[in-house]
Short mmCIF file of C-alpha atoms in Angstrom, two decimals:
data_model
loop_
_atom_site.label_atom_id
_atom_site.label_comp_id
_atom_site.label_asym_id
_atom_site.label_seq_id
_atom_site.Cartn_x
_atom_site.Cartn_y
_atom_site.Cartn_z
CA MET A 1134 -0.92 22.69 0.19
CA ALA A 1135 -2.33 26.85 1.00
CA ASP A 1136 -5.45 27.35 3.13
CA GLU A 1137 -6.73 30.40 0.85
CA LYS A 1138 -7.72 29.68 -2.47
CA PRO A 1139 -8.47 26.56 -4.23
CA SER A 1140 -8.73 25.88 -8.10
CA ALA A 1141 -10.94 28.03 -9.40
CA GLU A 1142 -11.91 25.25 -11.87
CA GLY A 1143 -15.55 24.02 -12.02
CA HIS A 1144 -16.77 26.67 -9.39
CA ASP A 1145 -18.16 29.31 -11.75
CA THR A 1146 -20.86 26.70 -12.93
CA ALA A 1147 -21.05 25.15 -9.96
CA ALA A 1148 -24.73 24.60 -8.62
CA GLY A 1149 -25.54 27.76 -10.29
CA GLY A 1150 -22.15 30.37 -9.41
CA ASP A 1151 -21.84 31.89 -6.31
CA LYS A 1152 -23.81 30.24 -4.53
CA TRP A 1153 -21.91 26.61 -3.44
CA ASP A 1154 -18.29 28.44 -3.87
CA ILE A 1155 -15.94 28.04 -1.00
CA ARG A 1156 -13.55 30.73 -2.15
CA LEU A 1157 -15.56 33.23 -0.98
CA VAL A 1158 -15.85 31.43 2.83
CA LEU A 1159 -12.29 30.81 2.81
CA PRO A 1160 -9.72 32.64 5.37
CA ASP A 1161 -7.69 35.21 3.16
CA ASP A 1162 -5.33 36.77 6.35
CA GLY A 1163 -2.60 35.84 4.05
CA ILE A 1164 -0.58 33.04 7.51
CA PRO A 1165 0.26 29.75 5.80
CA TRP A 1166 -1.18 26.53 7.61
CA TYR A 1167 1.79 25.66 9.00
CA LYS A 1168 1.61 28.40 11.08
CA LYS A 1169 -2.09 28.37 12.42
CA ARG A 1170 -1.96 25.97 14.89
CA HIS A 1171 -5.45 24.34 14.10
CA LEU A 1172 -4.43 22.77 10.93
CA LEU A 1173 -1.23 21.74 11.80
CA LEU A 1174 -2.34 19.58 14.60
CA LEU A 1175 -5.40 18.11 12.31
CA ASN A 1176 -2.85 17.55 9.35
CA ILE A 1177 -0.40 15.77 12.37
CA PHE A 1178 -2.99 13.46 13.38
CA MET A 1179 -3.89 12.83 10.16
CA VAL A 1180 -0.30 10.70 10.10
CA ILE A 1181 -2.61 8.12 12.25
CA PRO A 1182 -5.03 6.71 9.79
CA TYR A 1183 -2.25 6.85 6.99
CA LEU A 1184 -0.48 3.87 8.86
CA SER A 1185 -3.21 1.20 7.37
CA SER A 1186 -1.70 2.02 3.78
CA THR A 1187 1.91 1.69 5.03
CA THR A 1188 1.27 -1.73 6.49
CA ASN A 1189 -0.02 -2.83 3.41
CA GLY A 1190 2.97 -1.70 1.52
CA TYR A 1191 5.27 -3.32 4.52
CA ASP A 1192 3.56 -6.47 3.98
CA GLY A 1193 3.95 -6.60 0.17
CA SER A 1194 7.55 -5.60 0.06
CA MET A 1195 8.35 -7.66 3.01
CA MET A 1196 6.97 -10.78 1.10
CA ASN A 1197 9.30 -9.93 -1.65
CA GLY A 1198 12.62 -9.96 0.43
CA LEU A 1199 11.52 -13.24 2.53
CA GLN A 1200 11.40 -14.81 -1.05
CA SER A 1201 14.80 -13.92 -1.67
CA GLN A 1202 15.78 -14.86 1.84
CA ASN A 1203 17.62 -18.28 1.34
CA GLN A 1204 16.89 -18.81 5.26
CA TRP A 1205 12.43 -18.68 4.53
CA GLN A 1206 13.28 -20.21 1.37
CA THR A 1207 14.64 -23.43 3.51
CA PHE A 1208 12.26 -23.36 6.17
CA PHE A 1209 8.89 -23.17 4.02
CA GLY A 1210 10.32 -26.31 1.61
CA TYR A 1211 11.00 -23.76 -1.44
CA PRO A 1212 7.46 -22.95 -2.18
CA THR A 1213 6.63 -22.45 -6.02
CA GLY A 1214 3.54 -21.83 -8.48
CA THR A 1215 0.47 -22.05 -6.08
CA ARG A 1216 1.66 -23.05 -3.20
CA LEU A 1217 3.50 -19.88 -3.28
CA GLY A 1218 0.76 -18.20 -5.43
CA SER A 1219 -0.88 -18.93 -1.23
CA LEU A 1220 0.95 -17.55 0.70
CA GLY A 1221 0.73 -14.84 -1.42
CA ASN A 1222 -2.84 -14.46 -1.27
CA GLY A 1223 -3.05 -15.50 2.40
CA VAL A 1224 -3.91 -11.85 2.89
CA ILE A 1225 -6.52 -12.02 0.46
CA PHE A 1226 -8.49 -15.06 2.02
CA GLY A 1227 -9.10 -12.79 5.17
CA GLN A 1228 -9.73 -10.02 3.13
CA ILE A 1229 -12.82 -11.61 1.67
CA LEU A 1230 -13.63 -12.57 5.17
CA ALA A 1231 -13.73 -9.03 5.65
CA PHE A 1232 -16.33 -7.59 3.40
CA PRO A 1233 -19.54 -8.07 4.56
CA ILE A 1234 -18.08 -6.37 8.18
CA ALA A 1235 -16.59 -4.03 7.36
CA PRO A 1236 -18.67 -1.52 5.69
CA TRP A 1237 -21.54 -1.85 8.69
CA LEU A 1238 -19.05 -0.74 10.83
CA ALA A 1239 -17.45 2.15 8.99
CA ASP A 1240 -20.91 3.48 8.72
CA ASN A 1241 -22.55 2.23 12.13
CA THR A 1242 -19.74 2.80 14.86
CA GLY A 1243 -17.93 5.52 12.37
CA ARG A 1244 -14.44 5.82 11.26
CA ARG A 1245 -11.92 5.36 13.89
CA PHE A 1246 -13.37 2.13 15.55
CA PRO A 1247 -13.10 0.45 12.82
CA ILE A 1248 -9.24 1.60 12.33
CA PHE A 1249 -9.03 1.11 15.93
CA SER A 1250 -10.21 -3.02 16.11
CA GLY A 1251 -8.84 -4.31 12.38
CA SER A 1252 -4.85 -2.59 13.65
CA ALA A 1253 -5.66 -4.72 16.87
CA LEU A 1254 -6.10 -7.96 14.40
CA LEU A 1255 -3.41 -6.92 13.01
CA VAL A 1256 -0.75 -6.76 15.91
CA VAL A 1257 -1.76 -10.39 16.65
CA GLY A 1258 -1.36 -11.47 13.72
CA ALA A 1259 2.14 -10.32 12.70
CA ALA A 1260 2.73 -11.93 16.37
CA LEU A 1261 1.51 -15.50 15.44
CA GLN A 1262 3.36 -14.71 11.76
CA CYS A 1263 6.41 -14.36 13.95
CA ALA A 1264 6.08 -17.39 15.92
CA SER A 1265 5.08 -19.60 12.65
CA THR A 1266 6.21 -23.28 13.06
CA ASN A 1267 5.17 -24.60 9.85
CA TYR A 1268 3.78 -23.17 6.60
CA ALA A 1269 -0.39 -23.74 7.65
CA MET A 1270 0.62 -21.82 10.84
CA PHE A 1271 2.03 -19.11 8.70
CA LEU A 1272 -0.65 -19.17 5.97
CA ALA A 1273 -3.43 -18.67 9.03
CA SER A 1274 -1.17 -15.92 10.45
CA ARG A 1275 -1.43 -14.10 7.56
CA MET A 1276 -5.65 -14.66 7.40
CA LEU A 1277 -5.86 -12.59 9.82
CA ILE A 1278 -3.10 -10.26 9.09
CA GLY A 1279 -5.68 -9.34 5.56
CA PHE A 1280 -9.12 -9.53 7.58
CA GLY A 1281 -7.71 -6.68 10.01
CA GLY A 1282 -5.94 -4.95 7.23
CA LEU A 1283 -8.72 -4.64 5.26
CA ILE A 1284 -11.52 -3.19 8.23
CA ALA A 1285 -8.20 -1.09 9.04
CA VAL A 1286 -8.00 0.24 5.06
CA GLU A 1287 -11.61 0.47 4.65
CA SER A 1288 -12.23 3.85 6.87
CA SER A 1289 -8.78 5.12 7.49
CA PRO A 1290 -9.28 7.08 3.60
CA MET A 1291 -12.54 7.86 4.08
CA LEU A 1292 -11.83 9.25 7.71
CA VAL A 1293 -8.89 11.55 5.80
CA THR A 1294 -10.60 12.37 3.15
CA GLU A 1295 -13.76 13.45 5.61
CA LEU A 1296 -11.89 14.92 8.17
CA ALA A 1297 -9.45 17.05 6.08
CA TYR A 1298 -9.16 21.01 5.25
CA PRO A 1299 -11.71 21.52 2.34
CA THR A 1300 -8.72 23.06 0.25
CA HIS A 1301 -5.50 20.10 1.71
CA ARG A 1302 -8.05 17.60 1.12
CA PRO A 1303 -6.67 16.54 -2.48
CA VAL A 1304 -3.22 16.66 -1.60
CA LEU A 1305 -3.73 14.97 1.99
CA VAL A 1306 -5.53 12.08 0.37
CA GLY A 1307 -3.32 11.68 -2.03
CA TYR A 1308 -0.87 11.09 0.32
CA TYR A 1309 -2.45 8.35 2.07
CA ASN A 1310 -1.90 5.62 -0.31
CA ASN A 1311 1.98 7.24 -0.57
CA LEU A 1312 2.93 6.02 2.56
CA TRP A 1313 2.20 2.32 1.22
CA TYR A 1314 6.08 2.90 0.19
CA LEU A 1315 7.59 4.16 3.78
CA GLY A 1316 6.43 0.47 4.97
CA ALA A 1317 7.88 -1.17 1.72
CA ILE A 1318 11.18 1.06 1.88
CA LEU A 1319 11.28 0.04 5.47
CA ALA A 1320 10.75 -4.17 4.94
CA ALA A 1321 12.74 -4.43 2.21
CA TRP A 1322 15.55 -2.62 4.13
CA ILE A 1323 14.92 -4.56 7.11
CA THR A 1324 14.80 -7.85 5.30
CA TYR A 1325 17.92 -6.99 3.81
CA GLY A 1326 20.00 -6.26 7.27
CA THR A 1327 18.28 -9.57 8.88
CA TYR A 1328 19.68 -11.75 5.73
CA PHE A 1329 23.14 -11.51 7.12
CA MET A 1330 21.80 -12.94 10.51
CA GLY A 1331 23.15 -16.63 9.29
CA GLN A 1332 21.97 -18.74 6.86
CA ASN A 1333 20.92 -21.46 9.80
CA ASN A 1334 19.70 -18.25 11.71
CA ASN A 1335 15.26 -18.18 11.05
CA TRP A 1336 14.94 -14.44 12.94
CA SER A 1337 16.30 -12.84 9.91
CA TRP A 1338 12.62 -13.73 8.89
CA ARG A 1339 10.77 -13.98 12.01
CA ILE A 1340 12.19 -10.29 12.83
CA PRO A 1341 10.64 -8.37 9.56
CA SER A 1342 6.96 -11.21 10.19
CA LEU A 1343 7.10 -9.33 14.25
CA LEU A 1344 7.64 -5.62 13.02
CA GLN A 1345 4.75 -6.09 10.47
CA GLY A 1346 2.63 -5.35 13.90
CA PHE A 1347 4.57 -2.18 14.57
CA PHE A 1348 2.53 0.39 12.13
CA PRO A 1349 -1.19 -1.37 13.46
CA LEU A 1350 0.04 -1.23 17.25
CA LEU A 1351 0.97 2.97 17.11
CA GLN A 1352 -2.96 3.24 15.34
CA VAL A 1353 -4.16 0.94 18.03
CA LEU A 1354 -2.49 3.42 20.68
CA PHE A 1355 -3.07 7.31 19.01
CA ILE A 1356 -6.50 6.49 16.78
CA TYR A 1357 -8.81 8.17 19.67
CA PHE A 1358 -6.87 11.53 19.20
CA LEU A 1359 -7.96 11.95 16.44
CA PRO A 1360 -11.51 13.56 15.72
CA GLU A 1361 -14.20 11.73 13.96
CA SER A 1362 -15.58 12.80 10.85
CA PRO A 1363 -18.31 16.03 11.17
CA ARG A 1364 -19.94 13.77 7.53
CA TYR A 1365 -20.66 10.67 9.65
CA LEU A 1366 -22.09 12.61 12.30
CA VAL A 1367 -23.82 14.52 9.84
CA GLN A 1368 -25.71 11.40 8.47
CA LYS A 1369 -25.87 10.04 12.36
CA ASP A 1370 -28.06 13.13 13.04
CA ARG A 1371 -25.31 14.57 15.38
CA ASN A 1372 -24.94 18.16 13.93
CA ASP A 1373 -23.73 19.55 16.81
CA GLU A 1374 -21.02 17.45 17.65
CA ALA A 1375 -19.60 18.14 13.48
CA ARG A 1376 -20.29 21.27 13.81
CA LYS A 1377 -17.68 21.60 17.47
CA ILE A 1378 -15.22 19.31 14.92
CA LEU A 1379 -15.43 21.96 12.45
CA VAL A 1380 -14.76 24.84 14.64
CA LYS A 1381 -12.42 23.46 16.82
CA TYR A 1382 -10.24 21.83 13.73
CA HIS A 1383 -11.00 23.77 10.42
CA ALA A 1384 -11.84 27.72 11.73
CA GLY A 1385 -9.10 27.53 15.45
CA GLY A 1386 -12.39 28.05 17.78
CA ASP A 1387 -13.75 30.85 15.75
CA GLU A 1388 -17.74 29.94 16.56
CA ASP A 1389 -18.89 32.79 13.99
CA SER A 1390 -16.65 31.08 10.80
CA ALA A 1391 -18.17 31.74 7.74
CA LEU A 1392 -16.95 28.51 6.54
CA VAL A 1393 -17.71 26.31 8.80
CA ALA A 1394 -20.94 27.70 8.00
CA PHE A 1395 -20.91 26.79 4.74
CA GLU A 1396 -19.55 23.81 5.27
CA MET A 1397 -22.58 22.46 7.95
CA LYS A 1398 -24.71 24.01 4.87
CA GLU A 1399 -23.69 22.18 2.32
CA ILE A 1400 -22.78 18.54 4.12
CA ILE A 1401 -26.83 18.64 5.95
CA VAL A 1402 -27.90 19.94 2.11
CA GLN A 1403 -26.56 17.27 0.41
CA ILE A 1404 -26.57 14.15 2.76
CA GLU A 1405 -30.67 15.14 3.49
CA THR A 1406 -31.08 15.67 -0.33
CA ALA A 1407 -29.46 11.91 -0.94
CA LYS A 1408 -31.70 10.41 1.87
CA ALA A 1409 -34.73 11.60 0.16
CA ALA A 1410 -34.26 10.82 -3.10
CA SER A 1411 -31.81 7.20 -2.27
CA SER A 1412 -31.26 4.34 0.19
CA THR A 1413 -27.82 3.73 1.20
CA GLY A 1414 -28.35 -0.18 0.18
CA TYR A 1415 -25.79 -1.57 -2.61
CA LEU A 1416 -28.51 -1.77 -5.41
CA GLU A 1417 -28.76 1.89 -4.84
CA PHE A 1418 -25.70 1.80 -7.23
CA ILE A 1419 -27.56 0.29 -10.17
CA LYS A 1420 -30.60 3.09 -9.90
CA THR A 1421 -29.44 6.28 -11.37
CA ARG A 1422 -27.24 6.77 -14.26
CA GLY A 1423 -24.82 9.06 -12.02
CA ASN A 1424 -24.71 5.84 -9.95
CA LEU A 1425 -24.17 3.69 -12.66
CA HIS A 1426 -21.04 5.50 -13.77
CA ARG A 1427 -19.64 5.89 -10.30
CA LEU A 1428 -19.90 1.89 -9.99
CA PHE A 1429 -18.11 1.67 -13.01
CA ILE A 1430 -15.39 4.46 -11.69
CA ILE A 1431 -15.10 2.31 -8.31
CA ILE A 1432 -14.81 -0.94 -9.91
CA ILE A 1433 -12.48 -0.31 -12.60
CA VAL A 1434 -10.03 1.99 -10.28
CA PRO A 1435 -9.10 -0.50 -8.26
CA CYS A 1436 -8.46 -2.92 -11.15
CA MET A 1437 -6.04 -0.95 -13.41
CA MET A 1438 -3.90 -0.32 -9.49
CA GLN A 1439 -3.58 -3.75 -9.14
CA LEU A 1440 -4.32 -5.30 -13.19
CA SER A 1441 -1.53 -2.61 -14.69
CA GLY A 1442 1.64 -4.76 -14.18
CA ASN A 1443 2.35 -3.64 -11.00
CA GLY A 1444 1.46 -6.86 -9.23
CA LEU A 1445 4.73 -8.70 -10.54
CA THR A 1446 7.28 -6.00 -9.40
CA SER A 1447 4.94 -5.36 -5.43
CA TYR A 1448 5.41 -9.45 -4.35
CA TYR A 1449 7.17 -11.20 -7.58
CA LEU A 1450 10.18 -9.30 -8.12
CA HIS A 1451 12.59 -11.88 -7.38
CA ILE A 1452 10.83 -13.77 -10.35
CA ILE A 1453 11.30 -11.42 -13.09
CA LEU A 1454 15.02 -10.47 -11.31
CA ASP A 1455 16.11 -14.35 -11.85
CA SER A 1456 14.61 -14.18 -15.26
CA ILE A 1457 17.05 -11.52 -16.68
CA GLY A 1458 19.57 -13.79 -14.49
CA LEU A 1459 20.21 -11.46 -11.43
CA THR A 1460 19.92 -14.02 -9.18
CA SER A 1461 22.09 -13.50 -6.22
CA ASP A 1462 20.00 -12.62 -3.30
CA PRO A 1463 21.99 -9.87 -1.71
CA GLN A 1464 21.62 -8.30 -5.17
CA GLN A 1465 17.71 -8.57 -5.42
CA LEU A 1466 17.18 -7.19 -1.77
CA ARG A 1467 19.32 -4.08 -2.98
CA ILE A 1468 17.19 -4.17 -6.16
CA ASN A 1469 13.90 -3.74 -4.27
CA GLY A 1470 14.96 -1.75 -1.31
CA GLY A 1471 16.10 0.86 -3.72
CA LEU A 1472 12.88 0.47 -5.88
CA MET A 1473 10.90 1.62 -2.85
CA ILE A 1474 12.48 4.55 -2.05
CA PHE A 1475 12.72 5.84 -6.02
CA ASN A 1476 8.54 4.55 -5.95
CA PHE A 1477 8.33 6.86 -2.15
CA ALA A 1478 9.73 9.69 -3.91
CA VAL A 1479 8.01 9.92 -7.22
CA SER A 1480 4.22 9.26 -5.37
CA VAL A 1481 4.73 12.53 -2.90
CA ALA A 1482 6.08 14.78 -5.27
CA MET A 1483 3.11 13.80 -7.91
CA ALA A 1484 0.52 13.72 -5.26
CA SER A 1485 1.72 16.99 -4.67
CA LEU A 1486 0.92 18.36 -8.07
CA MET A 1487 -2.75 16.84 -8.38
CA GLU A 1488 -4.18 20.20 -7.73
CA ILE A 1489 -2.39 21.42 -10.60
CA ALA A 1490 -2.57 18.29 -13.19
CA GLY A 1491 -5.92 17.15 -12.30
CA ARG A 1492 -6.97 13.97 -11.28
CA ARG A 1493 -7.76 12.53 -15.44
CA ARG A 1494 -4.15 14.23 -16.58
CA LEU A 1495 -2.03 11.87 -14.40
CA PHE A 1496 -4.57 9.19 -15.08
CA LEU A 1497 -3.69 9.74 -19.04
CA PHE A 1498 0.32 10.81 -18.45
CA SER A 1499 0.62 7.36 -15.93
CA THR A 1500 -1.45 5.05 -17.82
CA ILE A 1501 0.09 6.21 -21.61
CA GLY A 1502 3.77 6.35 -19.88
CA MET A 1503 3.28 2.87 -18.36
CA LEU A 1504 2.18 1.29 -21.94
CA ILE A 1505 5.55 2.16 -23.37
CA SER A 1506 7.88 1.12 -20.98
CA TYR A 1507 6.24 -2.13 -20.56
CA ILE A 1508 6.26 -2.04 -24.39
CA ILE A 1509 10.28 -2.01 -24.31
CA TRP A 1510 11.06 -3.97 -20.89
CA THR A 1511 9.29 -6.60 -22.83
CA ILE A 1512 11.38 -5.99 -25.69
CA LEU A 1513 14.84 -6.89 -23.72
CA SER A 1514 13.65 -9.13 -21.97
CA ALA A 1515 12.98 -11.03 -24.98
CA ILE A 1516 16.41 -10.66 -26.27
CA ASN A 1517 18.15 -10.93 -23.17
CA GLN A 1518 16.67 -14.55 -22.88
CA GLU A 1519 18.01 -15.09 -26.59
CA ARG A 1520 21.16 -14.22 -25.70
CA ASN A 1521 21.12 -16.73 -22.42
CA PHE A 1522 21.65 -13.56 -20.24
CA THR A 1523 25.26 -13.11 -21.77
CA ASP A 1524 24.90 -9.44 -21.71
CA GLY A 1525 24.76 -8.03 -18.56
CA SER A 1526 23.75 -4.41 -20.54
CA LEU A 1527 20.16 -5.88 -21.39
CA GLY A 1528 19.64 -7.18 -17.79
CA THR A 1529 20.70 -3.87 -16.67
CA GLY A 1530 18.12 -1.86 -19.33
CA VAL A 1531 15.36 -4.21 -17.90
CA VAL A 1532 15.80 -2.64 -14.46
CA ALA A 1533 15.98 0.91 -15.85
CA MET A 1534 12.56 0.48 -17.49
CA ILE A 1535 11.18 -1.25 -14.27
CA PHE A 1536 12.36 1.79 -12.29
CA LEU A 1537 10.54 3.80 -15.30
CA TYR A 1538 6.91 2.14 -15.50
CA GLN A 1539 7.30 2.46 -11.70
CA PHE A 1540 7.69 6.31 -12.26
CA PHE A 1541 4.70 6.30 -14.53
CA TYR A 1542 2.79 3.93 -12.44
CA ASN A 1543 3.21 5.63 -9.00
CA SER A 1544 2.26 9.59 -11.15
CA GLY A 1545 -1.25 8.20 -11.77
CA LEU A 1546 -2.37 5.38 -9.74
CA ASN A 1547 -0.72 5.33 -6.66
CA GLY A 1548 -2.13 8.56 -4.47
CA PRO A 1549 -5.00 10.04 -7.23
CA SER A 1550 -6.51 6.62 -7.03
CA TRP A 1551 -7.73 7.07 -3.84
CA VAL A 1552 -9.11 10.43 -4.30
CA TYR A 1553 -10.49 10.21 -7.11
CA VAL A 1554 -12.53 7.16 -5.20
CA THR A 1555 -13.90 8.62 -2.49
CA GLU A 1556 -14.65 12.08 -3.95
CA VAL A 1557 -16.72 10.78 -6.51
CA LEU A 1558 -18.92 8.44 -3.64
CA PRO A 1559 -21.47 10.96 -1.95
CA THR A 1560 -21.34 10.23 2.02
CA HIS A 1561 -24.28 8.20 2.13
CA LEU A 1562 -22.56 5.31 -0.27
CA ARG A 1563 -18.68 6.03 1.01
CA ALA A 1564 -18.34 3.45 3.14
CA LYS A 1565 -20.21 0.57 1.02
CA GLY A 1566 -18.68 2.18 -1.96
CA THR A 1567 -15.08 1.56 -1.05
CA ASN A 1568 -15.69 -1.93 -0.08
CA ILE A 1569 -16.75 -2.17 -3.50
CA MET A 1570 -14.07 -0.29 -4.46
CA GLN A 1571 -11.69 -2.89 -2.15
CA ILE A 1572 -13.73 -6.24 -3.49
CA ALA A 1573 -12.96 -5.34 -7.17
CA GLY A 1574 -8.97 -4.84 -6.02
CA THR A 1575 -8.87 -8.49 -3.59
CA CYS A 1576 -10.23 -10.33 -6.86
CA ALA A 1577 -7.51 -8.64 -9.52
CA LEU A 1578 -4.77 -9.36 -6.67
CA VAL A 1579 -6.42 -12.75 -6.28
CA PHE A 1580 -5.52 -13.12 -10.30
CA ASN A 1581 -1.68 -12.19 -9.56
CA GLY A 1582 -1.30 -14.29 -6.78
CA TYR A 1583 -1.82 -17.37 -8.07
CA ALA A 1584 -1.65 -16.27 -11.83
CA ASN A 1585 2.04 -14.20 -12.02
CA PRO A 1586 4.14 -17.14 -10.25
CA VAL A 1587 2.59 -20.12 -12.49
CA ALA A 1588 2.66 -17.83 -15.74
CA MET A 1589 6.01 -16.09 -15.28
CA ALA A 1590 7.94 -19.85 -14.42
CA ALA A 1591 6.00 -21.38 -17.75
CA ILE A 1592 6.21 -18.09 -20.73
CA THR A 1593 8.52 -15.59 -19.30
CA TRP A 1594 8.98 -12.28 -21.02
CA LYS A 1595 5.79 -13.35 -22.96
CA TYR A 1596 3.69 -13.09 -19.81
CA TYR A 1597 4.44 -9.17 -20.44
CA ILE A 1598 2.53 -9.42 -23.78
CA VAL A 1599 -0.89 -9.89 -21.31
CA TYR A 1600 -0.29 -6.76 -19.45
CA ILE A 1601 0.87 -4.43 -22.58
CA CYS A 1602 -2.98 -4.97 -23.93
CA VAL A 1603 -4.27 -4.27 -20.08
CA ILE A 1604 -3.06 -1.01 -20.04
CA ALA A 1605 -3.99 -0.02 -23.78
CA VAL A 1606 -7.80 -1.17 -22.71
CA GLU A 1607 -7.15 1.41 -19.25
CA ILE A 1608 -6.47 4.15 -21.48
CA VAL A 1609 -9.50 3.81 -23.30
CA PHE A 1610 -11.45 3.50 -19.79
CA VAL A 1611 -9.94 6.56 -18.48
CA TYR A 1612 -9.87 9.34 -21.89
CA PHE A 1613 -14.06 8.66 -21.80
CA TRP A 1614 -15.28 7.70 -18.83
CA PHE A 1615 -12.99 9.69 -16.13
CA PRO A 1616 -14.54 12.88 -15.66
CA GLU A 1617 -12.33 15.99 -14.18
CA THR A 1618 -12.94 16.45 -10.56
CA LYS A 1619 -10.46 18.85 -9.15
CA GLY A 1620 -11.73 22.34 -7.60
CA ARG A 1621 -14.30 21.23 -5.92
CA THR A 1622 -15.84 20.12 -2.87
CA LEU A 1623 -16.60 16.65 -1.81
CA GLU A 1624 -20.32 17.65 -2.15
CA GLU A 1625 -19.76 19.38 -5.27
CA VAL A 1626 -18.59 16.76 -6.72
CA ALA A 1627 -21.84 14.97 -6.92
CA LEU A 1628 -22.68 17.75 -9.56
CA ILE A 1629 -20.59 16.03 -11.98
CA PHE A 1630 -22.96 12.86 -12.02
CA ASP A 1631 -26.12 13.77 -11.03
CA GLY A 1632 -26.94 17.33 -12.17
CA GLU A 1633 -28.24 20.80 -10.63
CA GLY A 1634 -29.99 18.44 -7.78
CA ALA A 1635 -27.52 17.03 -6.47
CA LEU A 1636 -27.12 19.85 -3.97
CA GLY A 1637 -31.10 20.32 -3.30
CA ASP A 1638 -32.93 23.07 -4.94
CA GLN A 1639 -33.77 26.74 -3.02
CA GLU A 1640 -36.17 25.69 -1.01
CA LEU A 1641 -34.03 22.34 0.89
CA LEU A 1642 -31.98 25.36 1.29
CA GLN A 1643 -33.74 27.75 2.67
CA GLU A 1644 -35.69 24.90 5.28
CA LYS A 1645 -32.18 23.76 6.42
CA GLU A 1646 -30.90 27.01 6.96
CA THR A 1647 -33.01 27.19 10.09
CA GLY A 1648 -32.25 23.77 11.19
CA HIS A 1649 -28.16 25.09 10.45
CA ALA A 1650 -28.19 27.82 12.96
CA GLU A 1651 -29.06 25.26 16.22
CA VAL A 1652 -26.64 23.36 15.30
#
């Protein structure tokens, strides 16, 4: 990350050239950001909302690991089909119940309180999950985890997006979803380690279940060390508070900072223009051509994140490995753990390149690569089954294709997705748009939870053909309907969808200049 100069692409034509060019007000003192105390502290604080993603990653990997533990299988009666799907979807059921609540909390209480309250519920859910005495109690605890998790997850990337230093925002938001893999790595190796506690020791699955509450507990304790979103404060006409936050964390206490003056002006004008031209309800998404385009993107992106075949490796890796003859519990746990480490390394590296490559190029690179690797994966699986799994090299080849597929998935559908969605949404619609994204993603997860285990059990490798077709359609969507957004501030992205009027006309700008001088 660099705090001096963002990419120049897209700025020359933005709102009439220099009028909204943030490059003109960025400090050019030659000091790297990590030597500036205010930026270092701000970026360190971002770890707190990141932990919402870490908890999500822990959940998926933990369920993979528990399914490979004979202790867990024995205790819950070897669940299969829809019974297994219900456990995988228990979190989803809880999320569905939270959908009406999460955006209301974000819009009316700020971005921090939902993270606090959702994380507190997650801690309780993890304790109940650990203490489960039967299938029903385990399912209920997972529903509570899903309910609290969605409330925390919806506000977390919004807080990072709206609080981050302008030139750091794309990378910081990109890292948000990458931290999913930190939780996945820990869960994979914790379940691997507890597996060896003994065949009759139920703490082998209770310990990983309890530890799911560790990261939410950290969020409960530390979320209020992070300031509130200045864009939320402006939306609530608390401009004075918003400016103080920007002065402290973006300008290092410089009350006369040209950057802060620019940011406040841009935020105020964009929000006031949006308020004058529209409402903040869900129907706003179908009232203009620009908002319809946004609606398309925020529905398609989460579907791509969940329906590109990754649901198989996230929650049902053990079924894939069983299908190619790799049935040993420790072997499956090691592959799961190694895959999570690989995913984390790739996703962090690719997120760091986001401002160089751009969002659209990474989406195309990702989807095309996934298609190629899935085709090879399918062919190897088919041949392996025809030979009754006697050729070990074919099984190794499938595992290699799983790793290659994950490389491409993490290149474009992990970090860039959250960056892209939060960028295309204006402040007044960001909470509701994020909720729509979560609803679309949840629908896809419900499909994964029930269809994947049933289809894999019934038709094994032939099921992969469905995802080959889905990924091919995704490539078409990205090519024709995903505009590039790199090099623009949050407010400038609105120009792509709404045209020149998105940031207000000169008269409105002059009106707000006076108001800004007083905030």
